[in-house]
Amino acid sequence: MYYLYAIGSIENLKPPYNDCYVGVTNDLERRFRKGHLVSKYTVGEAIRNNQWTFEKNMCVIFSGTETECYELEEKYRPNPFMGLNEASGGYGGYTSYTKER
């Protein structure tokens, strides 16, 4: 099972998730705690600066197959630098720092 999820302030965790981070994972808690929480990217800084938690500031938008989730993520994040995302949605997400990733 894969999940399309959003991370953001409680008041922004609702459609269309414009001011949130939108991503895909098959392990929500691991992705938040071992990925985003320690990330040097915008979403990681927002989590730390605002003391957001997994329990209160992450929500599931959709659950389904990996393909379904990535296709939907691309609809929410068709371009880089939308909301707290730096990469565009879809498989792999690409930005100008792709070589770093």
mmCIF file of N, CA and C in Angstrom:
data_model
loop_
_atom_site.group_PDB
_atom_site.id
_atom_site.type_symbol
_atom_site.label_atom_id
_atom_site.label_comp_id
_atom_site.label_asym_id
_atom_site.label_seq_id
_atom_site.Cartn_x
_atom_site.Cartn_y
_atom_site.Cartn_z
ATOM 1 N N MET A 1 0.837 -1.169 0.000
ATOM 2 C CA MET A 1 0.000 0.000 0.000
ATOM 3 C C MET A 1 0.891 1.244 0.000
ATOM 4 N N TYR A 2 0.568 2.172 -0.859
ATOM 5 C CA TYR A 2 1.270 3.452 -0.929
ATOM 6 C C TYR A 2 0.318 4.562 -0.518
ATOM 7 N N TYR A 3 0.903 5.668 -0.085
ATOM 8 C CA TYR A 3 0.123 6.791 0.414
ATOM 9 C C TYR A 3 0.576 8.092 -0.241
ATOM 10 N N LEU A 4 -0.379 8.897 -0.628
ATOM 11 C CA LEU A 4 -0.123 10.282 -0.994
ATOM 12 C C LEU A 4 -0.459 11.067 0.271
ATOM 13 N N TYR A 5 0.483 11.858 0.744
ATOM 14 C CA TYR A 5 0.317 12.523 2.032
ATOM 15 C C TYR A 5 0.648 14.000 1.932
ATOM 16 N N ALA A 6 0.213 14.736 2.943
ATOM 17 C CA ALA A 6 0.535 16.162 3.045
ATOM 18 C C ALA A 6 1.129 16.422 4.417
ATOM 19 N N ILE A 7 2.055 17.379 4.467
ATOM 20 C CA ILE A 7 2.627 17.862 5.720
ATOM 21 C C ILE A 7 2.458 19.373 5.724
ATOM 22 N N GLY A 8 1.938 19.896 6.836
ATOM 23 C CA GLY A 8 1.762 21.338 6.925
ATOM 24 C C GLY A 8 1.143 21.738 8.238
ATOM 25 N N SER A 9 0.844 23.010 8.359
ATOM 26 C CA SER A 9 0.162 23.485 9.558
ATOM 27 C C SER A 9 -1.239 22.887 9.583
ATOM 28 N N ILE A 10 -1.783 22.754 10.756
ATOM 29 C CA ILE A 10 -3.102 22.129 10.901
ATOM 30 C C ILE A 10 -4.151 22.833 10.045
ATOM 31 N N GLU A 11 -4.113 24.159 10.012
ATOM 32 C CA GLU A 11 -5.123 24.899 9.236
ATOM 33 C C GLU A 11 -4.964 24.723 7.730
ATOM 34 N N ASN A 12 -3.792 24.291 7.272
ATOM 35 C CA ASN A 12 -3.562 24.096 5.835
ATOM 36 C C ASN A 12 -3.704 22.646 5.378
ATOM 37 N N LEU A 13 -3.934 21.728 6.297
ATOM 38 C CA LEU A 13 -4.059 20.310 5.933
ATOM 39 C C LEU A 13 -5.457 19.996 5.416
ATOM 40 N N LYS A 14 -5.793 20.631 4.319
ATOM 41 C CA LYS A 14 -7.082 20.411 3.654
ATOM 42 C C LYS A 14 -6.896 20.761 2.182
ATOM 43 N N PRO A 15 -7.725 20.198 1.324
ATOM 44 C CA PRO A 15 -7.596 20.503 -0.103
ATOM 45 C C PRO A 15 -7.667 21.996 -0.349
ATOM 46 N N PRO A 16 -6.887 22.517 -1.236
ATOM 47 C CA PRO A 16 -6.009 21.856 -2.209
ATOM 48 C C PRO A 16 -4.554 21.702 -1.746
ATOM 49 N N TYR A 17 -4.278 21.852 -0.457
ATOM 50 C CA TYR A 17 -2.938 21.632 0.112
ATOM 51 C C TYR A 17 -1.887 22.569 -0.486
ATOM 52 N N ASN A 18 -2.290 23.775 -0.850
ATOM 53 C CA ASN A 18 -1.381 24.714 -1.517
ATOM 54 C C ASN A 18 -0.168 25.100 -0.691
ATOM 55 N N ASP A 19 -0.314 25.199 0.625
ATOM 56 C CA ASP A 19 0.787 25.635 1.476
ATOM 57 C C ASP A 19 1.450 24.482 2.216
ATOM 58 N N CYS A 20 1.250 23.267 1.733
ATOM 59 C CA CYS A 20 1.783 22.061 2.364
ATOM 60 C C CYS A 20 2.838 21.405 1.478
ATOM 61 N N TYR A 21 3.480 20.403 2.042
ATOM 62 C CA TYR A 21 4.320 19.496 1.276
ATOM 63 C C TYR A 21 3.440 18.322 0.887
ATOM 64 N N VAL A 22 3.516 17.868 -0.336
ATOM 65 C CA VAL A 22 2.761 16.701 -0.796
ATOM 66 C C VAL A 22 3.767 15.679 -1.301
ATOM 67 N N GLY A 23 3.651 14.424 -0.823
ATOM 68 C CA GLY A 23 4.603 13.390 -1.219
ATOM 69 C C GLY A 23 3.981 12.008 -1.232
ATOM 70 N N VAL A 24 4.802 11.017 -1.583
ATOM 71 C CA VAL A 24 4.382 9.620 -1.692
ATOM 72 C C VAL A 24 5.325 8.752 -0.869
ATOM 73 N N THR A 25 4.765 7.784 -0.162
ATOM 74 C CA THR A 25 5.569 6.821 0.592
ATOM 75 C C THR A 25 4.772 5.547 0.819
ATOM 76 N N ASN A 26 5.486 4.491 1.195
ATOM 77 C CA ASN A 26 4.799 3.275 1.625
ATOM 78 C C ASN A 26 4.978 3.075 3.130
ATOM 79 N N ASP A 27 5.602 4.039 3.820
ATOM 80 C CA ASP A 27 5.793 3.986 5.272
ATOM 81 C C ASP A 27 5.745 5.423 5.804
ATOM 82 N N LEU A 28 4.583 5.840 6.233
ATOM 83 C CA LEU A 28 4.358 7.233 6.625
ATOM 84 C C LEU A 28 5.256 7.686 7.771
ATOM 85 N N GLU A 29 5.284 6.917 8.850
ATOM 86 C CA GLU A 29 6.053 7.335 10.015
ATOM 87 C C GLU A 29 7.551 7.382 9.726
ATOM 88 N N ARG A 30 8.071 6.383 9.028
ATOM 89 C CA ARG A 30 9.482 6.386 8.668
ATOM 90 C C ARG A 30 9.818 7.590 7.799
ATOM 91 N N ARG A 31 8.953 7.877 6.837
ATOM 92 C CA ARG A 31 9.205 9.007 5.929
ATOM 93 C C ARG A 31 9.247 10.323 6.695
ATOM 94 N N PHE A 32 8.343 10.496 7.654
ATOM 95 C CA PHE A 32 8.332 11.731 8.428
ATOM 96 C C PHE A 32 9.559 11.814 9.339
ATOM 97 N N ARG A 33 9.769 10.778 10.158
ATOM 98 C CA ARG A 33 10.788 10.840 11.203
ATOM 99 C C ARG A 33 12.217 10.693 10.684
ATOM 100 N N LYS A 34 12.433 9.819 9.713
ATOM 101 C CA LYS A 34 13.797 9.560 9.237
ATOM 102 C C LYS A 34 14.109 10.258 7.921
ATOM 103 N N GLY A 35 13.106 10.852 7.325
ATOM 104 C CA GLY A 35 13.294 11.574 6.074
ATOM 105 C C GLY A 35 13.111 13.063 6.269
ATOM 106 N N HIS A 36 11.871 13.489 6.340
ATOM 107 C CA HIS A 36 11.568 14.916 6.381
ATOM 108 C C HIS A 36 12.091 15.625 7.629
ATOM 109 N N LEU A 37 11.975 15.008 8.775
ATOM 110 C CA LEU A 37 12.378 15.652 10.023
ATOM 111 C C LEU A 37 13.849 16.055 10.015
ATOM 112 N N VAL A 38 14.677 15.297 9.345
ATOM 113 C CA VAL A 38 16.122 15.587 9.311
ATOM 114 C C VAL A 38 16.561 16.217 7.987
ATOM 115 N N SER A 39 15.630 16.436 7.102
ATOM 116 C CA SER A 39 15.936 16.974 5.773
ATOM 117 C C SER A 39 16.439 18.409 5.842
ATOM 118 N N LYS A 40 17.349 18.737 4.925
ATOM 119 C CA LYS A 40 17.838 20.122 4.823
ATOM 120 C C LYS A 40 16.961 20.955 3.884
ATOM 121 N N TYR A 41 15.960 20.343 3.278
ATOM 122 C CA TYR A 41 15.102 21.039 2.336
ATOM 123 C C TYR A 41 13.994 21.810 3.063
ATOM 124 N N THR A 42 13.205 22.543 2.319
ATOM 125 C CA THR A 42 12.176 23.437 2.856
ATOM 126 C C THR A 42 11.240 22.740 3.834
ATOM 127 N N VAL A 43 10.778 21.553 3.509
ATOM 128 C CA VAL A 43 9.830 20.870 4.383
ATOM 129 C C VAL A 43 10.478 20.515 5.711
ATOM 130 N N GLY A 44 11.714 20.097 5.715
ATOM 131 C CA GLY A 44 12.412 19.779 6.960
ATOM 132 C C GLY A 44 12.585 20.993 7.837
ATOM 133 N N GLU A 45 12.956 22.106 7.227
ATOM 134 C CA GLU A 45 13.100 23.354 7.976
ATOM 135 C C GLU A 45 11.757 23.781 8.569
ATOM 136 N N ALA A 46 10.682 23.651 7.799
ATOM 137 C CA ALA A 46 9.346 24.020 8.287
ATOM 138 C C ALA A 46 8.934 23.137 9.465
ATOM 139 N N ILE A 47 9.208 21.844 9.374
ATOM 140 C CA ILE A 47 8.866 20.919 10.465
ATOM 141 C C ILE A 47 9.599 21.321 11.735
ATOM 142 N N ARG A 48 10.889 21.543 11.631
ATOM 143 C CA ARG A 48 11.684 21.887 12.816
ATOM 144 C C ARG A 48 11.342 23.275 13.355
ATOM 145 N N ASN A 49 11.239 24.253 12.478
ATOM 146 C CA ASN A 49 10.960 25.629 12.920
ATOM 147 C C ASN A 49 9.590 25.775 13.578
ATOM 148 N N ASN A 50 8.623 24.995 13.129
ATOM 149 C CA ASN A 50 7.255 25.090 13.647
ATOM 150 C C ASN A 50 6.916 23.998 14.650
ATOM 151 N N GLN A 51 7.890 23.116 14.913
ATOM 152 C CA GLN A 51 7.701 21.990 15.838
ATOM 153 C C GLN A 51 6.494 21.129 15.450
ATOM 154 N N TRP A 52 6.357 20.902 14.144
ATOM 155 C CA TRP A 52 5.281 20.039 13.661
ATOM 156 C C TRP A 52 5.569 18.599 14.043
ATOM 157 N N THR A 53 4.500 17.837 14.251
ATOM 158 C CA THR A 53 4.639 16.432 14.630
ATOM 159 C C THR A 53 3.976 15.524 13.599
ATOM 160 N N PHE A 54 4.413 14.285 13.614
ATOM 161 C CA PHE A 54 3.834 13.267 12.738
ATOM 162 C C PHE A 54 2.338 13.145 12.995
ATOM 163 N N GLU A 55 1.962 13.130 14.252
ATOM 164 C CA GLU A 55 0.569 12.897 14.633
ATOM 165 C C GLU A 55 -0.363 14.047 14.243
ATOM 166 N N LYS A 56 0.111 15.281 14.318
ATOM 167 C CA LYS A 56 -0.766 16.432 14.095
ATOM 168 C C LYS A 56 -0.598 17.114 12.747
ATOM 169 N N ASN A 57 0.550 16.956 12.130
ATOM 170 C CA ASN A 57 0.846 17.766 10.947
ATOM 171 C C ASN A 57 1.095 16.970 9.682
ATOM 172 N N MET A 58 0.723 15.701 9.684
ATOM 173 C CA MET A 58 0.830 14.864 8.480
ATOM 174 C C MET A 58 -0.499 14.155 8.303
ATOM 175 N N CYS A 59 -1.036 14.191 7.084
ATOM 176 C CA CYS A 59 -2.303 13.507 6.830
ATOM 177 C C CYS A 59 -2.241 12.758 5.502
ATOM 178 N N VAL A 60 -3.023 11.710 5.407
ATOM 179 C CA VAL A 60 -3.125 10.921 4.176
ATOM 180 C C VAL A 60 -4.189 11.550 3.289
ATOM 181 N N ILE A 61 -3.801 11.818 2.051
ATOM 182 C CA ILE A 61 -4.734 12.350 1.048
ATOM 183 C C ILE A 61 -5.388 11.203 0.295
ATOM 184 N N PHE A 62 -4.585 10.153 0.011
ATOM 185 C CA PHE A 62 -5.054 9.040 -0.813
ATOM 186 C C PHE A 62 -4.185 7.829 -0.515
ATOM 187 N N SER A 63 -4.746 6.640 -0.598
ATOM 188 C CA SER A 63 -3.957 5.410 -0.514
ATOM 189 C C SER A 63 -4.337 4.517 -1.680
ATOM 190 N N GLY A 64 -3.334 3.858 -2.245
ATOM 191 C CA GLY A 64 -3.555 2.995 -3.397
ATOM 192 C C GLY A 64 -2.248 2.419 -3.888
ATOM 193 N N THR A 65 -2.174 2.171 -5.173
ATOM 194 C CA THR A 65 -0.950 1.620 -5.741
ATOM 195 C C THR A 65 0.105 2.718 -5.863
ATOM 196 N N GLU A 66 1.340 2.293 -6.029
ATOM 197 C CA GLU A 66 2.433 3.247 -6.217
ATOM 198 C C GLU A 66 2.161 4.147 -7.417
ATOM 199 N N THR A 67 1.743 3.557 -8.514
ATOM 200 C CA THR A 67 1.466 4.313 -9.733
ATOM 201 C C THR A 67 0.354 5.328 -9.516
ATOM 202 N N GLU A 68 -0.728 4.916 -8.871
ATOM 203 C CA GLU A 68 -1.842 5.834 -8.613
ATOM 204 C C GLU A 68 -1.389 7.024 -7.770
ATOM 205 N N CYS A 69 -0.602 6.742 -6.752
ATOM 206 C CA CYS A 69 -0.142 7.811 -5.860
ATOM 207 C C CYS A 69 0.764 8.799 -6.577
ATOM 208 N N TYR A 70 1.710 8.296 -7.371
ATOM 209 C CA TYR A 70 2.601 9.203 -8.094
ATOM 210 C C TYR A 70 1.864 10.012 -9.156
ATOM 211 N N GLU A 71 0.870 9.406 -9.797
ATOM 212 C CA GLU A 71 0.083 10.154 -10.783
ATOM 213 C C GLU A 71 -0.708 11.277 -10.116
ATOM 214 N N LEU A 72 -1.263 11.004 -8.942
ATOM 215 C CA LEU A 72 -2.016 12.021 -8.218
ATOM 216 C C LEU A 72 -1.081 13.099 -7.655
ATOM 217 N N GLU A 73 0.102 12.692 -7.190
ATOM 218 C CA GLU A 73 1.073 13.666 -6.700
ATOM 219 C C GLU A 73 1.442 14.651 -7.810
ATOM 220 N N GLU A 74 1.586 14.149 -9.013
ATOM 221 C CA GLU A 74 1.931 15.017 -10.134
ATOM 222 C C GLU A 74 0.829 16.041 -10.400
ATOM 223 N N LYS A 75 -0.418 15.688 -10.121
ATOM 224 C CA LYS A 75 -1.517 16.638 -10.292
ATOM 225 C C LYS A 75 -1.487 17.731 -9.218
ATOM 226 N N TYR A 76 -1.104 17.346 -7.997
ATOM 227 C CA TYR A 76 -0.997 18.333 -6.916
ATOM 228 C C TYR A 76 0.253 19.187 -7.045
ATOM 229 N N ARG A 77 1.314 18.637 -7.596
ATOM 230 C CA ARG A 77 2.596 19.345 -7.716
ATOM 231 C C ARG A 77 3.169 19.206 -9.132
ATOM 232 N N PRO A 78 2.524 19.849 -10.116
ATOM 233 C CA PRO A 78 2.996 19.726 -11.501
ATOM 234 C C PRO A 78 4.304 20.478 -11.756
ATOM 235 N N ASN A 79 4.636 21.420 -10.881
ATOM 236 C CA ASN A 79 5.831 22.247 -11.075
ATOM 237 C C ASN A 79 6.681 22.255 -9.810
ATOM 238 N N PRO A 80 7.969 22.526 -9.945
ATOM 239 C CA PRO A 80 8.810 22.675 -8.754
ATOM 240 C C PRO A 80 8.408 23.916 -7.958
ATOM 241 N N PHE A 81 8.779 23.907 -6.690
ATOM 242 C CA PHE A 81 8.592 25.050 -5.784
ATOM 243 C C PHE A 81 7.124 25.445 -5.616
ATOM 244 N N MET A 82 6.287 24.437 -5.422
ATOM 245 C CA MET A 82 4.885 24.653 -5.088
ATOM 246 C C MET A 82 4.704 24.267 -3.622
ATOM 247 N N GLY A 83 4.036 25.112 -2.853
ATOM 248 C CA GLY A 83 3.874 24.825 -1.428
ATOM 249 C C GLY A 83 5.236 24.666 -0.779
ATOM 250 N N LEU A 84 5.393 23.614 0.021
ATOM 251 C CA LEU A 84 6.682 23.319 0.655
ATOM 252 C C LEU A 84 7.520 22.350 -0.175
ATOM 253 N N ASN A 85 7.040 21.979 -1.345
ATOM 254 C CA ASN A 85 7.803 21.099 -2.240
ATOM 255 C C ASN A 85 8.830 21.909 -3.006
ATOM 256 N N GLU A 86 9.999 21.336 -3.182
ATOM 257 C CA GLU A 86 11.004 21.942 -4.053
ATOM 258 C C GLU A 86 11.010 21.244 -5.409
ATOM 259 N N ALA A 87 10.678 19.973 -5.419
ATOM 260 C CA ALA A 87 10.634 19.202 -6.659
ATOM 261 C C ALA A 87 9.199 19.087 -7.150
ATOM 262 N N SER A 88 9.044 18.875 -8.433
ATOM 263 C CA SER A 88 7.717 18.614 -8.982
ATOM 264 C C SER A 88 7.293 17.206 -8.579
ATOM 265 N N GLY A 89 6.012 16.938 -8.661
ATOM 266 C CA GLY A 89 5.491 15.634 -8.285
ATOM 267 C C GLY A 89 5.667 14.609 -9.384
ATOM 268 N N GLY A 90 5.382 13.374 -9.036
ATOM 269 C CA GLY A 90 5.560 12.272 -9.971
ATOM 270 C C GLY A 90 6.809 11.500 -9.627
ATOM 271 N N TYR A 91 7.105 10.486 -10.384
ATOM 272 C CA TYR A 91 8.264 9.637 -10.097
ATOM 273 C C TYR A 91 9.552 10.440 -10.040
ATOM 274 N N GLY A 92 10.155 10.488 -8.879
ATOM 275 C CA GLY A 92 11.490 11.062 -8.754
ATOM 276 C C GLY A 92 11.571 12.537 -8.523
ATOM 277 N N GLY A 93 10.611 13.327 -8.909
ATOM 278 C CA GLY A 93 10.646 14.762 -8.722
ATOM 279 C C GLY A 93 11.982 15.386 -9.058
ATOM 280 N N TYR A 94 12.024 16.305 -9.968
ATOM 281 C CA TYR A 94 13.282 16.892 -10.405
ATOM 282 C C TYR A 94 13.294 18.393 -10.186
ATOM 283 N N THR A 95 14.432 18.890 -9.744
ATOM 284 C CA THR A 95 14.660 20.334 -9.622
ATOM 285 C C THR A 95 16.071 20.608 -10.091
ATOM 286 N N SER A 96 16.510 21.825 -9.902
ATOM 287 C CA SER A 96 17.851 22.197 -10.328
ATOM 288 C C SER A 96 18.940 21.533 -9.514
ATOM 289 N N TYR A 97 18.604 20.956 -8.361
ATOM 290 C CA TYR A 97 19.627 20.294 -7.550
ATOM 291 C C TYR A 97 19.606 18.785 -7.701
ATOM 292 N N THR A 98 19.092 18.275 -8.803
ATOM 293 C CA THR A 98 18.967 16.842 -9.018
ATOM 294 C C THR A 98 20.293 16.105 -8.770
ATOM 295 N N LYS A 99 21.416 16.676 -9.142
ATOM 296 C CA LYS A 99 22.697 16.003 -8.946
ATOM 297 C C LYS A 99 22.968 15.751 -7.470
ATOM 298 N N GLU A 100 22.510 16.662 -6.576
ATOM 299 C CA GLU A 100 22.666 16.459 -5.135
ATOM 300 C C GLU A 100 21.857 15.280 -4.662
ATOM 301 N N ARG A 101 20.696 15.088 -5.233
ATOM 302 C CA ARG A 101 19.803 14.050 -4.774
ATOM 303 C C ARG A 101 20.286 12.729 -5.296
#
